[in-house]
Amino acid sequence: MADFSDKLVRILNYGSLNLALGIGYALKIFDVMDEKGCALSLGELSKATGLDARYLKEWLGIMVTGGIIEMTEKPDTDDTFFLPSSHGELLCRRAGNNNLGVYTQEIPLLTSCAMAAVKQGFQTGQGVPFSNYPDFQEFMSELADAKHRKVLIQEFIPYVDQGRLEKRLQQGIRVCDLGCGQGVAACLMAQAYPNSEFVGMDNHEKALEQARALSKSFGLSNIEFINQDAAKICDTPEFSRHFDYVCAFDAVHDQSHPLDALKGVKYMLRDEGLFSMIDIKASTNIKDNTNHPMGPFLYTVSLMHCMPIGLNDNGSGLGMMWGKQQAMDLLREAGFSKVCAEEIPNDSFNLHFLCAP
Ligand SMILES: C[S@@+](CC[C@H](N)C(=O)[O-])C[C@H]1O[C@@H](n2cnc3c(N)ncnc32)[C@H](O)[C@@H]1O
């Protein structure tokens, strides 16, 4: 009883800390403190961030009592606040693939988008429209940036198919990034492999507009972004056997009709083609996820976004924690002749499902 009471108290404290961390990340307070690299008074922090001192003081209260920022009392002058560099390594934008700070924004964002709609979903069983999440693509893009910028070209691509994919990309092949969102991964690949041609596919026009702007800012001429419902790819003959490589980063589990989308991927691939589905590393069986280091977090993201989005349009609502077994079954049902699930080096979040048509 006492143990569980302690646990609930810790939950209340950590839940509150998550919210305040998300605010600090969004407002770049950690980045400013990290760049300064020294202890700052409230006034100095307010000046350096351009943020209101009264709000900062309350926020610092959370950070100090929560053990994120260190405070030093100064009897004769202003108290100071310091973000240890080891905390900055995980909380700041410089953290790259180790960036956990970016994730602290996710639950607060999804709560503000969909709390009422999800509660209603418990009564009706209906999905939540994508329009409930106006800021989600922007967040995903930030996440993709943190995830992809330091590892996609440097680590992920060279590891796919034991380096053979990288060689083919260097020589020149046709690639489709399915569910490309705001296009970060597709643009990075198009920049790194100028002999290859890239298509970013998504059905969210606003995200595609951002993706086109990104490709322009990169100065790319070997990429286009098209509005295409993944579930209807097989209705478009021009895509038949058009691509040598299709990838889908975190983009299959929240589709309404994932089986049709995967059949579409197979339809798009040439005989020698490959499909990389990068999706959350979890088990389909809840019990097997009890030791998952981020189980409650990922199930919550799924409840607040992936599952209700996937229920729209009479969808299957797989959810983010659909798990390896269900993913393998669906890939086989879609008709892929070879399906294997591999660990990704330095990525504990995801699995790589490498498939051949
Ligand atoms: C979680 S986001 C991932 C975006 C990007 N791949 C990344 O790693 O940041 C999933 C993407 O799939 C797209 N999507 C969902 N359903 C789709 C469908 N039926 N057809 C095409 N794209 C779809 C969404 O618009 C969204 O951009």
Coordinates of C-alpha atoms and ligand atoms in Angstrom, one line a residue:
M1 CA 0.0 0.0 0.0
A2 CA 2.8 2.4 1.0
D3 CA 4.8 1.4 -2.0
F4 CA 1.9 2.1 -4.4
S5 CA 1.2 5.4 -2.7
D6 CA 4.8 6.4 -3.2
K7 CA 4.5 5.3 -6.8
L8 CA 1.5 7.4 -7.4
V9 CA 3.2 10.4 -5.8
R10 CA 6.2 9.9 -8.1
I11 CA 3.8 9.7 -11.1
L12 CA 2.2 13.0 -10.1
N13 CA 5.6 14.6 -9.8
Y14 CA 7.1 13.1 -13.0
G15 CA 3.9 13.8 -15.0
S16 CA 4.2 17.5 -14.0
L17 CA 7.9 17.5 -14.8
N18 CA 7.2 16.2 -18.3
L19 CA 4.8 19.1 -18.9
A20 CA 7.4 21.6 -17.7
L21 CA 10.2 19.9 -19.6
G22 CA 8.1 20.1 -22.8
I23 CA 7.6 23.9 -22.2
G24 CA 11.3 24.4 -21.6
Y25 CA 12.2 22.4 -24.7
A26 CA 9.7 24.3 -26.9
L27 CA 10.9 27.7 -25.7
K28 CA 14.6 26.6 -26.1
I29 CA 15.4 27.5 -22.5
F30 CA 17.6 24.4 -22.2
D31 CA 19.5 25.2 -25.4
V32 CA 20.2 28.7 -24.1
M33 CA 21.5 27.5 -20.7
D34 CA 23.5 24.8 -22.4
E35 CA 25.1 27.2 -24.8
K36 CA 26.0 29.6 -22.0
G37 CA 27.6 26.7 -20.1
C38 CA 27.6 28.5 -16.8
A39 CA 25.3 29.3 -13.9
L40 CA 22.9 32.2 -14.6
S41 CA 20.8 34.4 -12.3
L42 CA 17.1 34.7 -13.0
G43 CA 17.7 38.1 -14.6
E44 CA 20.5 36.8 -16.8
L45 CA 18.4 33.8 -17.9
S46 CA 15.5 36.2 -18.7
K47 CA 17.8 38.4 -20.8
A48 CA 19.4 35.5 -22.6
T49 CA 16.1 33.8 -23.5
G50 CA 14.0 36.9 -23.9
L51 CA 11.4 35.4 -21.6
D52 CA 9.4 36.8 -18.7
A53 CA 11.2 36.5 -15.4
R54 CA 8.1 35.7 -13.3
Y55 CA 7.2 32.8 -15.6
L56 CA 10.8 31.6 -15.6
K57 CA 11.0 31.7 -11.8
E58 CA 8.0 29.4 -11.5
W59 CA 9.4 27.1 -14.2
L60 CA 12.8 27.0 -12.4
G61 CA 11.0 26.0 -9.3
I62 CA 9.9 22.8 -11.1
M63 CA 13.3 22.2 -12.7
V64 CA 15.2 22.6 -9.4
T65 CA 12.8 20.5 -7.3
G66 CA 12.7 18.0 -10.1
G67 CA 16.5 17.6 -10.2
I68 CA 16.9 18.9 -13.8
I69 CA 18.6 22.2 -13.0
E70 CA 21.0 22.9 -10.1
M71 CA 20.5 26.0 -8.0
T72 CA 23.1 27.7 -5.9
E73 CA 22.0 30.1 -3.1
K74 CA 24.1 33.3 -2.9
P75 CA 23.6 35.2 0.3
D76 CA 24.8 38.5 -0.9
T77 CA 23.7 38.4 -4.5
D78 CA 21.2 36.7 -6.8
D79 CA 20.8 32.9 -6.7
T80 CA 22.0 31.1 -9.8
F81 CA 20.8 28.3 -12.0
F82 CA 22.9 25.8 -13.9
L83 CA 22.0 23.1 -16.4
P84 CA 24.7 20.3 -16.1
S85 CA 26.2 19.5 -19.5
S86 CA 25.3 15.8 -19.1
H87 CA 21.6 16.9 -18.9
G88 CA 22.1 19.1 -22.0
E89 CA 23.4 16.1 -23.9
L90 CA 19.9 14.5 -23.7
L91 CA 17.7 17.6 -23.5
C92 CA 19.0 20.0 -26.1
R93 CA 18.7 20.1 -29.8
R94 CA 22.5 19.3 -30.1
A95 CA 21.7 15.8 -28.7
G96 CA 20.8 14.5 -32.2
N97 CA 19.6 10.9 -32.1
N98 CA 20.0 10.9 -28.2
N99 CA 17.5 13.7 -27.9
L100 CA 14.9 12.8 -25.3
G101 CA 14.0 16.5 -24.8
V102 CA 12.0 16.6 -28.0
Y103 CA 9.8 13.7 -26.8
T104 CA 8.8 15.7 -23.6
Q105 CA 6.6 17.8 -25.9
E106 CA 4.6 14.9 -27.2
I107 CA 2.1 14.0 -24.5
P108 CA 1.3 17.7 -23.7
L109 CA 0.8 18.3 -27.4
L110 CA -1.4 15.3 -27.9
T111 CA -3.4 16.1 -24.7
S112 CA -4.1 19.6 -25.9
C113 CA -5.2 18.3 -29.4
A114 CA -7.3 15.3 -28.5
M115 CA -8.1 14.8 -24.8
A116 CA -11.9 15.5 -25.2
A117 CA -12.1 13.6 -28.5
V118 CA -10.3 10.5 -27.2
K119 CA -12.5 10.4 -24.1
Q120 CA -15.5 10.6 -26.5
G121 CA -13.9 7.8 -28.5
F122 CA -14.1 5.5 -25.4
Q123 CA -17.9 6.0 -25.6
T124 CA -18.4 5.7 -29.3
G125 CA -15.6 3.6 -30.6
Q126 CA -15.0 6.2 -33.4
G127 CA -11.7 7.5 -34.5
V128 CA -10.4 11.1 -34.1
P129 CA -9.9 13.1 -37.3
F130 CA -6.4 14.2 -38.3
S131 CA -7.7 17.8 -38.3
N132 CA -7.7 17.6 -34.4
Y133 CA -3.9 17.6 -34.6
P134 CA -3.0 20.8 -36.4
D135 CA 0.5 21.1 -34.9
F136 CA 1.4 17.4 -35.1
Q137 CA 3.2 17.5 -38.5
E138 CA 5.4 20.3 -37.2
F139 CA 6.3 18.2 -34.1
M140 CA 6.9 15.1 -36.3
S141 CA 9.2 17.1 -38.4
E142 CA 11.2 18.2 -35.4
L143 CA 11.3 14.6 -34.2
A144 CA 12.4 13.4 -37.7
D145 CA 15.0 16.1 -37.7
A146 CA 16.4 15.0 -34.4
K147 CA 16.2 11.3 -35.5
H148 CA 17.4 11.5 -39.0
R149 CA 19.9 14.3 -39.4
K150 CA 22.8 12.6 -37.7
V151 CA 22.1 8.9 -38.5
L152 CA 20.1 8.3 -41.6
I153 CA 22.9 8.7 -44.1
Q154 CA 25.7 8.0 -41.8
E155 CA 24.4 4.9 -40.1
F156 CA 21.1 3.6 -41.3
I157 CA 21.5 3.4 -45.1
P158 CA 25.0 1.8 -44.9
Y159 CA 23.5 -0.9 -42.7
V160 CA 20.5 -1.8 -44.9
D161 CA 21.1 -5.1 -46.9
Q162 CA 24.7 -5.2 -45.7
G163 CA 25.7 -2.1 -47.6
R164 CA 24.3 -3.1 -50.9
L165 CA 21.5 -0.5 -50.8
E166 CA 24.0 2.3 -50.3
K167 CA 25.9 1.2 -53.4
R168 CA 22.8 1.1 -55.5
L169 CA 21.8 4.5 -54.2
Q170 CA 25.2 5.9 -55.3
Q171 CA 24.8 4.4 -58.7
G172 CA 21.2 5.7 -59.2
I173 CA 17.9 4.1 -58.4
R174 CA 14.3 5.1 -57.9
V175 CA 13.2 5.6 -54.3
C176 CA 9.8 6.3 -52.6
D177 CA 9.5 7.5 -49.0
L178 CA 5.9 6.5 -48.1
G179 CA 4.2 8.7 -45.5
C180 CA 7.1 11.2 -45.8
G181 CA 5.5 13.9 -43.7
Q182 CA 7.4 17.1 -44.0
G183 CA 10.1 15.4 -46.0
V184 CA 13.1 15.5 -43.8
A185 CA 14.3 11.9 -44.5
A186 CA 13.5 12.1 -48.2
C187 CA 15.4 15.3 -48.6
L188 CA 18.4 14.1 -46.7
M189 CA 18.6 11.0 -48.9
A190 CA 18.1 13.0 -52.1
Q191 CA 20.9 15.3 -51.1
A192 CA 23.2 12.4 -50.3
Y193 CA 22.5 10.4 -53.5
P194 CA 22.2 12.8 -56.4
N195 CA 22.2 10.0 -59.0
S196 CA 19.0 8.6 -57.5
E197 CA 15.5 9.9 -58.0
F198 CA 13.2 10.3 -55.0
V199 CA 9.4 10.6 -54.5
G200 CA 8.0 11.6 -51.2
M201 CA 4.4 10.3 -50.8
D202 CA 1.9 11.4 -48.2
N203 CA -1.8 12.3 -48.1
H204 CA -1.4 15.4 -46.0
E205 CA -1.2 18.4 -48.3
K206 CA 0.1 20.8 -45.7
A207 CA 3.0 18.5 -44.7
L208 CA 3.8 18.1 -48.5
E209 CA 3.9 21.9 -48.9
Q210 CA 6.5 22.0 -46.1
A211 CA 8.4 19.1 -47.7
R212 CA 8.5 21.0 -51.1
A213 CA 9.8 24.1 -49.3
L214 CA 12.5 22.0 -47.6
S215 CA 13.6 20.4 -50.8
K216 CA 13.8 23.9 -52.3
S217 CA 15.9 25.1 -49.4
F218 CA 18.2 22.1 -50.0
G219 CA 18.4 23.1 -53.7
L220 CA 17.4 19.6 -54.8
S221 CA 16.3 18.7 -58.3
N222 CA 16.0 14.9 -57.9
I223 CA 12.9 14.8 -55.7
E224 CA 9.2 15.4 -55.9
F225 CA 6.5 15.2 -53.3
I226 CA 3.1 13.9 -54.3
N227 CA -0.3 13.7 -52.6
Q228 CA -1.2 10.0 -52.7
D229 CA -3.3 7.9 -50.4
A230 CA -1.2 4.9 -49.6
A231 CA -4.3 2.6 -49.6
K232 CA -5.0 3.5 -53.2
I233 CA -1.5 3.0 -54.7
C234 CA -2.7 -0.2 -56.6
D235 CA -5.3 1.9 -58.4
T236 CA -2.5 3.9 -60.1
P237 CA -0.8 1.9 -63.0
E238 CA 2.0 4.4 -63.3
F239 CA 3.4 3.2 -60.0
S240 CA 3.5 -0.4 -61.0
R241 CA 7.0 -1.8 -60.6
H242 CA 8.3 1.8 -60.6
F243 CA 10.6 1.8 -57.6
D244 CA 13.8 0.0 -56.6
Y245 CA 13.5 0.9 -52.9
V246 CA 10.6 2.0 -50.8
C247 CA 11.0 3.1 -47.2
A248 CA 8.3 4.0 -44.6
F249 CA 9.6 5.6 -41.4
D250 CA 7.0 5.3 -38.6
A251 CA 4.3 5.6 -41.2
V252 CA 2.4 2.3 -41.4
H253 CA 0.9 1.7 -38.0
D254 CA -1.3 4.8 -38.0
Q255 CA -2.8 4.2 -41.5
S256 CA -6.5 3.4 -41.6
H257 CA -5.9 0.6 -44.2
P258 CA -2.4 -0.6 -43.6
L259 CA -2.9 -3.9 -45.5
D260 CA -3.9 -2.0 -48.7
A261 CA -0.9 0.3 -48.2
L262 CA 1.5 -2.6 -47.9
K263 CA 0.0 -4.3 -50.9
G264 CA 0.6 -0.9 -52.6
V265 CA 4.3 -1.0 -51.7
K266 CA 4.7 -4.5 -53.2
Y267 CA 2.9 -3.2 -56.3
M268 CA 5.4 -0.4 -56.6
L269 CA 8.5 -2.5 -56.3
R270 CA 10.5 -3.9 -59.1
D271 CA 11.5 -7.6 -58.8
E272 CA 14.9 -6.8 -57.3
G273 CA 13.4 -4.1 -55.1
L274 CA 13.5 -3.7 -51.3
F275 CA 11.1 -2.3 -48.7
S276 CA 12.3 -1.0 -45.4
M277 CA 9.5 -0.5 -42.8
I278 CA 10.9 1.2 -39.7
D279 CA 8.4 0.8 -36.9
I280 CA 8.2 0.7 -33.1
K281 CA 10.1 -2.1 -31.5
A282 CA 7.5 -3.9 -29.3
S283 CA 5.7 -7.1 -28.8
T284 CA 2.1 -7.6 -30.0
N285 CA 1.4 -9.2 -26.6
I286 CA 1.0 -6.6 -23.8
K287 CA 2.5 -8.9 -21.2
D288 CA 5.8 -9.1 -23.2
N289 CA 6.0 -5.3 -23.0
T290 CA 5.9 -5.1 -19.2
N291 CA 9.7 -4.6 -19.2
H292 CA 9.7 -2.2 -22.2
P293 CA 11.6 0.8 -21.0
M294 CA 9.0 3.2 -22.5
G295 CA 5.9 1.0 -22.5
P296 CA 3.5 3.4 -20.8
F297 CA 4.8 6.4 -22.8
L298 CA 4.4 4.6 -26.2
Y299 CA 1.0 3.1 -25.4
T300 CA -0.1 6.7 -24.4
V301 CA 1.1 8.2 -27.6
S302 CA -0.8 5.4 -29.4
L303 CA -4.0 6.0 -27.4
M304 CA -3.9 9.8 -27.9
H305 CA -2.9 9.7 -31.6
C306 CA -2.0 6.6 -33.6
M307 CA -4.9 4.3 -32.7
P308 CA -7.7 6.9 -33.1
I309 CA -6.2 8.2 -36.3
G310 CA -6.0 4.6 -37.6
L311 CA -9.7 4.0 -36.7
N312 CA -10.9 6.8 -39.1
D313 CA -12.6 5.8 -42.3
N314 CA -13.6 2.4 -40.8
G315 CA -9.9 1.8 -40.3
S316 CA -8.2 -1.0 -38.5
G317 CA -6.7 1.2 -35.7
L318 CA -3.5 -0.9 -35.3
G319 CA -1.9 1.6 -32.9
M320 CA 1.8 2.2 -32.4
M321 CA 2.3 -0.8 -30.2
W322 CA 0.9 -3.3 -32.8
G323 CA 4.1 -5.2 -32.3
K324 CA 6.6 -7.3 -34.2
Q325 CA 4.4 -10.4 -34.6
Q326 CA 1.4 -8.5 -36.0
A327 CA 3.7 -6.5 -38.3
M328 CA 5.3 -9.7 -39.7
D329 CA 1.9 -11.2 -40.3
L330 CA 0.6 -8.2 -42.1
L331 CA 3.7 -7.9 -44.3
R332 CA 3.3 -11.6 -45.3
E333 CA -0.4 -11.2 -45.9
A334 CA 0.5 -8.3 -48.2
G335 CA 2.4 -10.8 -50.3
F336 CA 6.1 -10.1 -49.6
S337 CA 8.1 -13.2 -50.2
K338 CA 10.9 -12.3 -47.8
V339 CA 10.2 -10.6 -44.5
C340 CA 12.8 -10.2 -41.7
A341 CA 12.9 -8.1 -38.6
E342 CA 16.3 -6.7 -37.6
E343 CA 17.6 -4.6 -34.8
I344 CA 18.8 -1.1 -35.9
P345 CA 22.3 -0.2 -34.6
N346 CA 22.1 2.6 -31.9
D347 CA 18.3 2.7 -32.1
S348 CA 16.5 1.1 -29.2
F349 CA 13.0 2.5 -30.3
N350 CA 12.6 0.9 -33.6
L351 CA 12.8 -2.3 -35.6
H352 CA 13.7 -2.6 -39.3
F353 CA 11.4 -4.9 -41.3
L354 CA 13.4 -5.6 -44.5
C355 CA 11.1 -7.1 -47.1
A356 CA 11.5 -8.3 -50.7
P357 CA 8.5 -8.5 -53.1
Ligands
LIG1 C1 4.0 9.5 -37.8 S1 4.1 10.3 -39.4 C2 5.7 9.9 -39.9 C3 6.3 11.0 -40.9 C4 7.7 10.7 -41.4 N1 7.9 9.5 -42.1 C5 8.7 10.8 -40.2 O1 9.4 9.8 -40.0 O2 8.8 11.8 -39.6 C6 3.1 9.3 -40.4 C7 2.8 9.9 -41.8 O3 2.0 9.0 -42.5 C8 1.1 9.8 -43.3 N2 -0.1 9.0 -43.6 C9 -1.0 8.5 -42.8 N3 -1.9 7.8 -43.5 C10 -1.6 7.9 -44.8 C11 -2.1 7.4 -46.1 N4 -3.3 6.7 -46.1 N5 -1.5 7.7 -47.2 C12 -0.3 8.4 -47.2 N6 0.3 8.9 -46.1 C13 -0.4 8.7 -44.9 C14 0.8 11.0 -42.4 O4 0.2 12.1 -43.1 C15 2.1 11.3 -41.7 O5 2.8 12.2 -42.5

